[in-house]
Amino acid sequence: MQHDRRKFLKSSGIALSVIVSGEILRVSPRSAQAAALPYQVLTEEEVATLQGLAEAIVPGAREAGVSHYIDKQLGAAAEDCLLMLKYLGVPFADFIGFYRGGLHSAGRLARLRFSLPWPALSADQAQTLLVEMNGDTDIEWDGPPAPFFFFVLRADASDVVYGTEQGFDQIGMPYMAHIEPAQAW
Amino acid sequence: MQRISTEEVFDVLVVGSGAAGSVIAAQMARAGKRVLVLESGPARQMSDLISSQIWARRLKWSGAPVEEAGNLPIGHNFNAGWGSGGSALHQFAVWPRLHENDFKLKSDYGKGLDWPIEYDDLRPYYDKVQAEVGISGDATAEKWRPPGQKYPMAPLPVFAQGRLIDKGFVARGMTTAPIPLAINSEVYRGRKACLYDGWCDAGCPIGALANPLATYLTWAVEAGAEIRNEATVVKVLHDTSGRTATGVEYCDADGARHRVHASTVVLAAFAVQNARLLLASASERHPQGLSNKNDLVGRYLMTHPANSIYGIFNDETQPHLGATGGQLINHDHYSQKEKGKAFGSYQWLIANALKPNDLLGIANTRPDIYGAALDDFMRKAATHMGNMVFVGEDLALAENRIELSEHKDDYGVPLARATHNIQDSTAALAEAAVAEGLAVFKAAGAADPWAGPRIGMHIMGGTVMGEHAASSVTNQYGRLHELDNVFIAGPGLFPSSGAVNPTFTIHALAMRTADHILGNDTPSNSSPGQ
Ligand SMILES: Cc1cc2nc3c(=O)[nH]c(=O)nc-3n(C[C@H](O)[C@H](O)[C@H](O)COP(=O)(O)OP(=O)(O)OC[C@H]3O[C@@H](n4cnc5c(N)ncnc54)[C@H](O)[C@@H]3O)c2cc1C
Ligand code: SF4
């Protein structure tokens, strides 16, 4: 079963594949975001928290499709997964639990402090929570350590915002590809 | 357990298709041997090396997880690759030689272990590999360089970033030289020249960088070796005496088990997996693991402590230009290992090409910057950032080791657990170097330089070579002390880490092992040194 899945994922190539009414669509996460395509792993609430949080950390991450990026990678086989978490000492089998744990804790923190979900926080409120996540004082948190989760999410969001040809362009760095990626990820 | 199928016979089995395995496979196949390379990861082509730090992550280790502990974990999944070419497929090709004072740590300094060979034993092999592969550099400018043939190619150019940082070294009375790179500065033996675009970490698809697909793995196939991908070796098999290996057992992508036989078995699955494989191959004759009577398999695990120094300069640095490995090198303090409280050699790799994202990318150099401030930082850094990397010597300590975990992988093989702690003298070496690096950057004109965290770079040890079975796992050619036809290849053999990147030495050692297996103990094709 596991191997069949791996083969399917391999053959599904590099585009983000979404099954809509029996047809497989291949789209980039940025367009998946724009077209509001369905998620495969994350729940609606997790997506909302992820988008709010990632946008506060790296402005532009939401529009660049951070939630579709992470959702797609969490559904991939280990060898196809492109998340940086891959080399940060977390076993692949724990990836979904890692993101879920962090997102649930972050969502709870926002509700506890401001009685709001992440997307509804003001910029100042979001920044207050980010400082808390990175600080030394104990916060109500039971996912992966808050600063580590922050670091990983910041890296993921930097990937989608700055790690693409568009992102290089945005900061004035020539891309100079040998082989251009057919899709950003 | 699934049924075991197929029983093929080869002359030589090589486990792993990375730096070491591909050299062995090429040399054996060139000598007319029937060679099978078993590689756990997928088949890769040059065309898979997409220029993207995101896509590059497919090249990283995706086999059985490694459990890690210690004050400087070895960072296995960052430091290890998977699939044709192994980690060497996306190595940066910084290829300095070990120095003469790296070989006798125990005799000369009363620390760590001695190699069973000297620099002079490796020198002809360095020269031979260098001629085949091509290295760009300036041997004369490297005033610290041990004797050997000059580099066959002129160095790569130095760009604005390198020139700026160099001023800091000069101001502090230090010396830099062009970095020796296994990257072509001109067309070399039919392989293309570098374009200085800094995509080395994603893999160089044009063949300018000496990755195994550009060199020995392809040469092995051309000479008749077979590479079998998605073939994970789970056990080394031996005869009833326990002295002779008969072959290996491997699992294919569907989990089916196969046995293949050969008169020589070479384990080149990188430091951690080689040790794991020996330990997991325990049998009645070798109850503690293969060739582990003295409980030495897995011990003396090492990683180079490394820190990056960063700074923003007033002048433009063009940090996207050049090779990922850097533009310049400094070994000024290499020869003097005893430095008061600190111990060890170290080097600076200077002016590495940068990309915006990934672990070593611009964004992650300042995890404390986020929100609205991040974009300003990224824009400024993309044109004005400079960086360099300290690489320090680690000490071979018996308590730093790979053991088997109680957890198992999909094939029922216990996972590796890797424990690595550095001593105070190594930490002191890193701290002093970071202070020096910050001072160099200030002298070069960076207003507020900063240092990244200490990380483990490269993995060595675990199956160390030595004179005696009582203190080592293999002899000087990498042959296991307790089996007559099983060889280890790769950095696991190193009894000391030195402070240089290991892959040139891995190639030289593997070449020497290959010559020995073929009964040719003086290197062929070697030309006299200068
Ligand atoms: C990002 C990066 C940059 C680097 N830059 C440099 C540099 O500039 N200079 C330098 O000198 N070094 C560099 N290195 C280090 C260098 O790549 C390694 O030291 C070198 O590749 C190790 O050689 P090896 O043959 O022992 O292992 P590898 O090259 O890793 O090959 C081992 C192979 O064995 C396979 N394998 C593992 N277990 C099994 C099994 N059970 N069965 C079958 N196959 C198995 C693996 O999949 C892998 O393909 C770098 C490494 C990385 C990750
Ligand atoms: S910088 Fe040179 S060696 Fe590196 S990827 Fe580009 S062409 Fe290849």
JSON list of N, CA and C and ligand atoms in Angstrom, two decimals, chain A residues 176 178, chain B residues 51 91-93 156 181-184 192-210 320-325 353, ligand 2:
[
{"chain": "A", "resi": 176, "resn": "MET", "atom": "N", "xyz": [19.42, 32.94, -12.34]},
{"chain": "A", "resi": 176, "resn": "MET", "atom": "CA", "xyz": [20.47, 32.25, -13.10]},
{"chain": "A", "resi": 176, "resn": "MET", "atom": "C", "xyz": [20.37, 30.72, -13.03]},
{"chain": "A", "resi": 178, "resn": "HIS", "atom": "N", "xyz": [20.31, 26.82, -13.89]},
{"chain": "A", "resi": 178, "resn": "HIS", "atom": "CA", "xyz": [20.77, 25.85, -14.89]},
{"chain": "A", "resi": 178, "resn": "HIS", "atom": "C", "xyz": [19.54, 25.15, -15.47]},
{"chain": "B", "resi": 51, "resn": "SER", "atom": "N", "xyz": [17.60, 23.72, -10.42]},
{"chain": "B", "resi": 51, "resn": "SER", "atom": "CA", "xyz": [18.14, 24.87, -9.70]},
{"chain": "B", "resi": 51, "resn": "SER", "atom": "C", "xyz": [17.07, 25.48, -8.78]},
{"chain": "B", "resi": 91, "resn": "GLN", "atom": "N", "xyz": [27.46, 17.87, -2.92]},
{"chain": "B", "resi": 91, "resn": "GLN", "atom": "CA", "xyz": [28.57, 18.46, -2.14]},
{"chain": "B", "resi": 91, "resn": "GLN", "atom": "C", "xyz": [29.03, 19.73, -2.84]},
{"chain": "B", "resi": 92, "resn": "PHE", "atom": "N", "xyz": [29.74, 20.57, -2.07]},
{"chain": "B", "resi": 92, "resn": "PHE", "atom": "CA", "xyz": [30.17, 21.86, -2.62]},
{"chain": "B", "resi": 92, "resn": "PHE", "atom": "C", "xyz": [31.55, 21.79, -3.28]},
{"chain": "B", "resi": 93, "resn": "ALA", "atom": "N", "xyz": [32.19, 20.61, -3.19]},
{"chain": "B", "resi": 93, "resn": "ALA", "atom": "CA", "xyz": [33.47, 20.38, -3.89]},
{"chain": "B", "resi": 93, "resn": "ALA", "atom": "C", "xyz": [34.62, 21.23, -3.39]},
{"chain": "B", "resi": 156, "resn": "LEU", "atom": "N", "xyz": [39.11, 29.56, -9.68]},
{"chain": "B", "resi": 156, "resn": "LEU", "atom": "CA", "xyz": [37.92, 30.29, -10.11]},
{"chain": "B", "resi": 156, "resn": "LEU", "atom": "C", "xyz": [38.11, 31.77, -9.76]},
{"chain": "B", "resi": 181, "resn": "LEU", "atom": "N", "xyz": [38.93, 23.90, -5.40]},
{"chain": "B", "resi": 181, "resn": "LEU", "atom": "CA", "xyz": [37.59, 23.36, -5.70]},
{"chain": "B", "resi": 181, "resn": "LEU", "atom": "C", "xyz": [37.69, 22.29, -6.78]},
{"chain": "B", "resi": 182, "resn": "ALA", "atom": "N", "xyz": [36.95, 21.20, -6.59]},
{"chain": "B", "resi": 182, "resn": "ALA", "atom": "CA", "xyz": [36.84, 20.19, -7.65]},
{"chain": "B", "resi": 182, "resn": "ALA", "atom": "C", "xyz": [35.75, 20.66, -8.61]},
{"chain": "B", "resi": 183, "resn": "ILE", "atom": "N", "xyz": [35.98, 21.88, -9.10]},
{"chain": "B", "resi": 183, "resn": "ILE", "atom": "CA", "xyz": [35.06, 22.54, -10.03]},
{"chain": "B", "resi": 183, "resn": "ILE", "atom": "C", "xyz": [35.92, 23.10, -11.16]},
{"chain": "B", "resi": 184, "resn": "ASN", "atom": "N", "xyz": [35.49, 22.90, -12.36]},
{"chain": "B", "resi": 184, "resn": "ASN", "atom": "CA", "xyz": [36.32, 23.31, -13.50]},
{"chain": "B", "resi": 184, "resn": "ASN", "atom": "C", "xyz": [36.29, 24.82, -13.73]},
{"chain": "B", "resi": 192, "resn": "LYS", "atom": "N", "xyz": [32.37, 20.50, -18.70]},
{"chain": "B", "resi": 192, "resn": "LYS", "atom": "CA", "xyz": [32.21, 21.95, -18.90]},
{"chain": "B", "resi": 192, "resn": "LYS", "atom": "C", "xyz": [32.84, 22.78, -17.79]},
{"chain": "B", "resi": 193, "resn": "ALA", "atom": "N", "xyz": [33.00, 24.08, -18.07]},
{"chain": "B", "resi": 193, "resn": "ALA", "atom": "CA", "xyz": [33.52, 25.01, -17.07]},
{"chain": "B", "resi": 193, "resn": "ALA", "atom": "C", "xyz": [32.37, 25.62, -16.28]},
{"chain": "B", "resi": 194, "resn": "CYS", "atom": "N", "xyz": [32.70, 26.03, -15.06]},
{"chain": "B", "resi": 194, "resn": "CYS", "atom": "CA", "xyz": [31.73, 26.61, -14.12]},
{"chain": "B", "resi": 194, "resn": "CYS", "atom": "C", "xyz": [31.18, 27.94, -14.65]},
{"chain": "B", "resi": 195, "resn": "LEU", "atom": "N", "xyz": [29.91, 28.21, -14.29]},
{"chain": "B", "resi": 195, "resn": "LEU", "atom": "CA", "xyz": [29.27, 29.47, -14.70]},
{"chain": "B", "resi": 195, "resn": "LEU", "atom": "C", "xyz": [29.09, 30.42, -13.51]},
{"chain": "B", "resi": 196, "resn": "TYR", "atom": "N", "xyz": [29.58, 30.04, -12.35]},
{"chain": "B", "resi": 196, "resn": "TYR", "atom": "CA", "xyz": [29.59, 30.91, -11.15]},
{"chain": "B", "resi": 196, "resn": "TYR", "atom": "C", "xyz": [28.20, 31.35, -10.70]},
{"chain": "B", "resi": 197, "resn": "ASP", "atom": "N", "xyz": [27.23, 30.47, -10.81]},
{"chain": "B", "resi": 197, "resn": "ASP", "atom": "CA", "xyz": [25.86, 30.84, -10.46]},
{"chain": "B", "resi": 197, "resn": "ASP", "atom": "C", "xyz": [25.44, 30.36, -9.08]},
{"chain": "B", "resi": 198, "resn": "GLY", "atom": "N", "xyz": [26.32, 29.68, -8.37]},
{"chain": "B", "resi": 198, "resn": "GLY", "atom": "CA", "xyz": [26.05, 29.33, -6.98]},
{"chain": "B", "resi": 198, "resn": "GLY", "atom": "C", "xyz": [24.95, 28.31, -6.75]},
{"chain": "B", "resi": 199, "resn": "TRP", "atom": "N", "xyz": [24.70, 27.44, -7.72]},
{"chain": "B", "resi": 199, "resn": "TRP", "atom": "CA", "xyz": [23.66, 26.42, -7.52]},
{"chain": "B", "resi": 199, "resn": "TRP", "atom": "C", "xyz": [24.22, 25.08, -7.06]},
{"chain": "B", "resi": 200, "resn": "CYS", "atom": "N", "xyz": [25.48, 25.06, -6.60]},
{"chain": "B", "resi": 200, "resn": "CYS", "atom": "CA", "xyz": [26.13, 23.79, -6.27]},
{"chain": "B", "resi": 200, "resn": "CYS", "atom": "C", "xyz": [25.33, 22.95, -5.27]},
{"chain": "B", "resi": 201, "resn": "ASP", "atom": "N", "xyz": [24.68, 23.63, -4.29]},
{"chain": "B", "resi": 201, "resn": "ASP", "atom": "CA", "xyz": [23.94, 22.88, -3.26]},
{"chain": "B", "resi": 201, "resn": "ASP", "atom": "C", "xyz": [22.74, 22.15, -3.85]},
{"chain": "B", "resi": 202, "resn": "ALA", "atom": "N", "xyz": [22.22, 22.65, -4.95]},
{"chain": "B", "resi": 202, "resn": "ALA", "atom": "CA", "xyz": [21.10, 21.97, -5.60]},
{"chain": "B", "resi": 202, "resn": "ALA", "atom": "C", "xyz": [21.62, 20.91, -6.58]},
{"chain": "B", "resi": 203, "resn": "GLY", "atom": "N", "xyz": [22.93, 20.84, -6.70]},
{"chain": "B", "resi": 203, "resn": "GLY", "atom": "CA", "xyz": [23.55, 19.89, -7.63]},
{"chain": "B", "resi": 203, "resn": "GLY", "atom": "C", "xyz": [23.89, 20.59, -8.93]},
{"chain": "B", "resi": 204, "resn": "CYS", "atom": "N", "xyz": [25.12, 20.34, -9.42]},
{"chain": "B", "resi": 204, "resn": "CYS", "atom": "CA", "xyz": [25.56, 21.00, -10.65]},
{"chain": "B", "resi": 204, "resn": "CYS", "atom": "C", "xyz": [25.24, 20.11, -11.84]},
{"chain": "B", "resi": 205, "resn": "PRO", "atom": "N", "xyz": [24.25, 20.48, -12.65]},
{"chain": "B", "resi": 205, "resn": "PRO", "atom": "CA", "xyz": [23.83, 19.57, -13.72]},
{"chain": "B", "resi": 205, "resn": "PRO", "atom": "C", "xyz": [24.69, 19.65, -14.98]},
{"chain": "B", "resi": 206, "resn": "ILE", "atom": "N", "xyz": [25.66, 20.59, -15.02]},
{"chain": "B", "resi": 206, "resn": "ILE", "atom": "CA", "xyz": [26.44, 20.73, -16.27]},
{"chain": "B", "resi": 206, "resn": "ILE", "atom": "C", "xyz": [27.76, 19.96, -16.22]},
{"chain": "B", "resi": 207, "resn": "GLY", "atom": "N", "xyz": [28.03, 19.33, -15.09]},
{"chain": "B", "resi": 207, "resn": "GLY", "atom": "CA", "xyz": [29.25, 18.52, -15.00]},
{"chain": "B", "resi": 207, "resn": "GLY", "atom": "C", "xyz": [30.49, 19.31, -14.67]},
{"chain": "B", "resi": 208, "resn": "ALA", "atom": "N", "xyz": [30.34, 20.60, -14.32]},
{"chain": "B", "resi": 208, "resn": "ALA", "atom": "CA", "xyz": [31.52, 21.39, -13.96]},
{"chain": "B", "resi": 208, "resn": "ALA", "atom": "C", "xyz": [32.05, 20.97, -12.59]},
{"chain": "B", "resi": 209, "resn": "LEU", "atom": "N", "xyz": [31.16, 20.53, -11.72]},
{"chain": "B", "resi": 209, "resn": "LEU", "atom": "CA", "xyz": [31.54, 20.11, -10.36]},
{"chain": "B", "resi": 209, "resn": "LEU", "atom": "C", "xyz": [31.68, 18.60, -10.36]},
{"chain": "B", "resi": 210, "resn": "ALA", "atom": "N", "xyz": [32.73, 18.13, -9.69]},
{"chain": "B", "resi": 210, "resn": "ALA", "atom": "CA", "xyz": [33.04, 16.69, -9.73]},
{"chain": "B", "resi": 210, "resn": "ALA", "atom": "C", "xyz": [32.13, 15.88, -8.82]},
{"chain": "B", "resi": 320, "resn": "HIS", "atom": "N", "xyz": [25.37, 36.39, -4.90]},
{"chain": "B", "resi": 320, "resn": "HIS", "atom": "CA", "xyz": [24.84, 35.28, -5.71]},
{"chain": "B", "resi": 320, "resn": "HIS", "atom": "C", "xyz": [25.92, 34.69, -6.61]},
{"chain": "B", "resi": 321, "resn": "LEU", "atom": "N", "xyz": [27.07, 35.37, -6.72]},
{"chain": "B", "resi": 321, "resn": "LEU", "atom": "CA", "xyz": [28.09, 34.92, -7.68]},
{"chain": "B", "resi": 321, "resn": "LEU", "atom": "C", "xyz": [29.14, 34.01, -7.03]},
{"chain": "B", "resi": 322, "resn": "GLY", "atom": "N", "xyz": [29.59, 33.04, -7.81]},
{"chain": "B", "resi": 322, "resn": "GLY", "atom": "CA", "xyz": [30.65, 32.15, -7.33]},
{"chain": "B", "resi": 322, "resn": "GLY", "atom": "C", "xyz": [30.09, 30.78, -7.03]},
{"chain": "B", "resi": 323, "resn": "ALA", "atom": "N", "xyz": [30.90, 29.98, -6.35]},
{"chain": "B", "resi": 323, "resn": "ALA", "atom": "CA", "xyz": [30.49, 28.62, -5.99]},
{"chain": "B", "resi": 323, "resn": "ALA", "atom": "C", "xyz": [29.98, 28.62, -4.55]},
{"chain": "B", "resi": 324, "resn": "THR", "atom": "N", "xyz": [29.10, 27.68, -4.23]},
{"chain": "B", "resi": 324, "resn": "THR", "atom": "CA", "xyz": [28.55, 27.62, -2.86]},
{"chain": "B", "resi": 324, "resn": "THR", "atom": "C", "xyz": [29.68, 27.38, -1.85]},
{"chain": "B", "resi": 325, "resn": "GLY", "atom": "N", "xyz": [30.71, 26.66, -2.25]},
{"chain": "B", "resi": 325, "resn": "GLY", "atom": "CA", "xyz": [31.79, 26.32, -1.32]},
{"chain": "B", "resi": 325, "resn": "GLY", "atom": "C", "xyz": [32.66, 27.50, -0.92]},
{"chain": "B", "resi": 353, "resn": "ALA", "atom": "N", "xyz": [28.80, 31.51, -2.07]},
{"chain": "B", "resi": 353, "resn": "ALA", "atom": "CA", "xyz": [27.63, 32.05, -2.80]},
{"chain": "B", "resi": 353, "resn": "ALA", "atom": "C", "xyz": [26.38, 31.77, -1.97]},
{"chain": "C", "resi": 2, "resn": "SF4", "atom": "S1", "xyz": [28.49, 27.50, -9.52]},
{"chain": "C", "resi": 2, "resn": "SF4", "atom": "FE1", "xyz": [29.66, 26.28, -10.98]},
{"chain": "C", "resi": 2, "resn": "SF4", "atom": "S2", "xyz": [29.87, 24.29, -9.97]},
{"chain": "C", "resi": 2, "resn": "SF4", "atom": "FE2", "xyz": [28.25, 25.39, -8.87]},
{"chain": "C", "resi": 2, "resn": "SF4", "atom": "S3", "xyz": [26.35, 24.70, -9.87]},
{"chain": "C", "resi": 2, "resn": "SF4", "atom": "FE3", "xyz": [27.02, 26.57, -10.93]},
{"chain": "C", "resi": 2, "resn": "SF4", "atom": "S4", "xyz": [28.24, 25.86, -12.68]},
{"chain": "C", "resi": 2, "resn": "SF4", "atom": "FE4", "xyz": [28.04, 24.16, -11.25]}
]
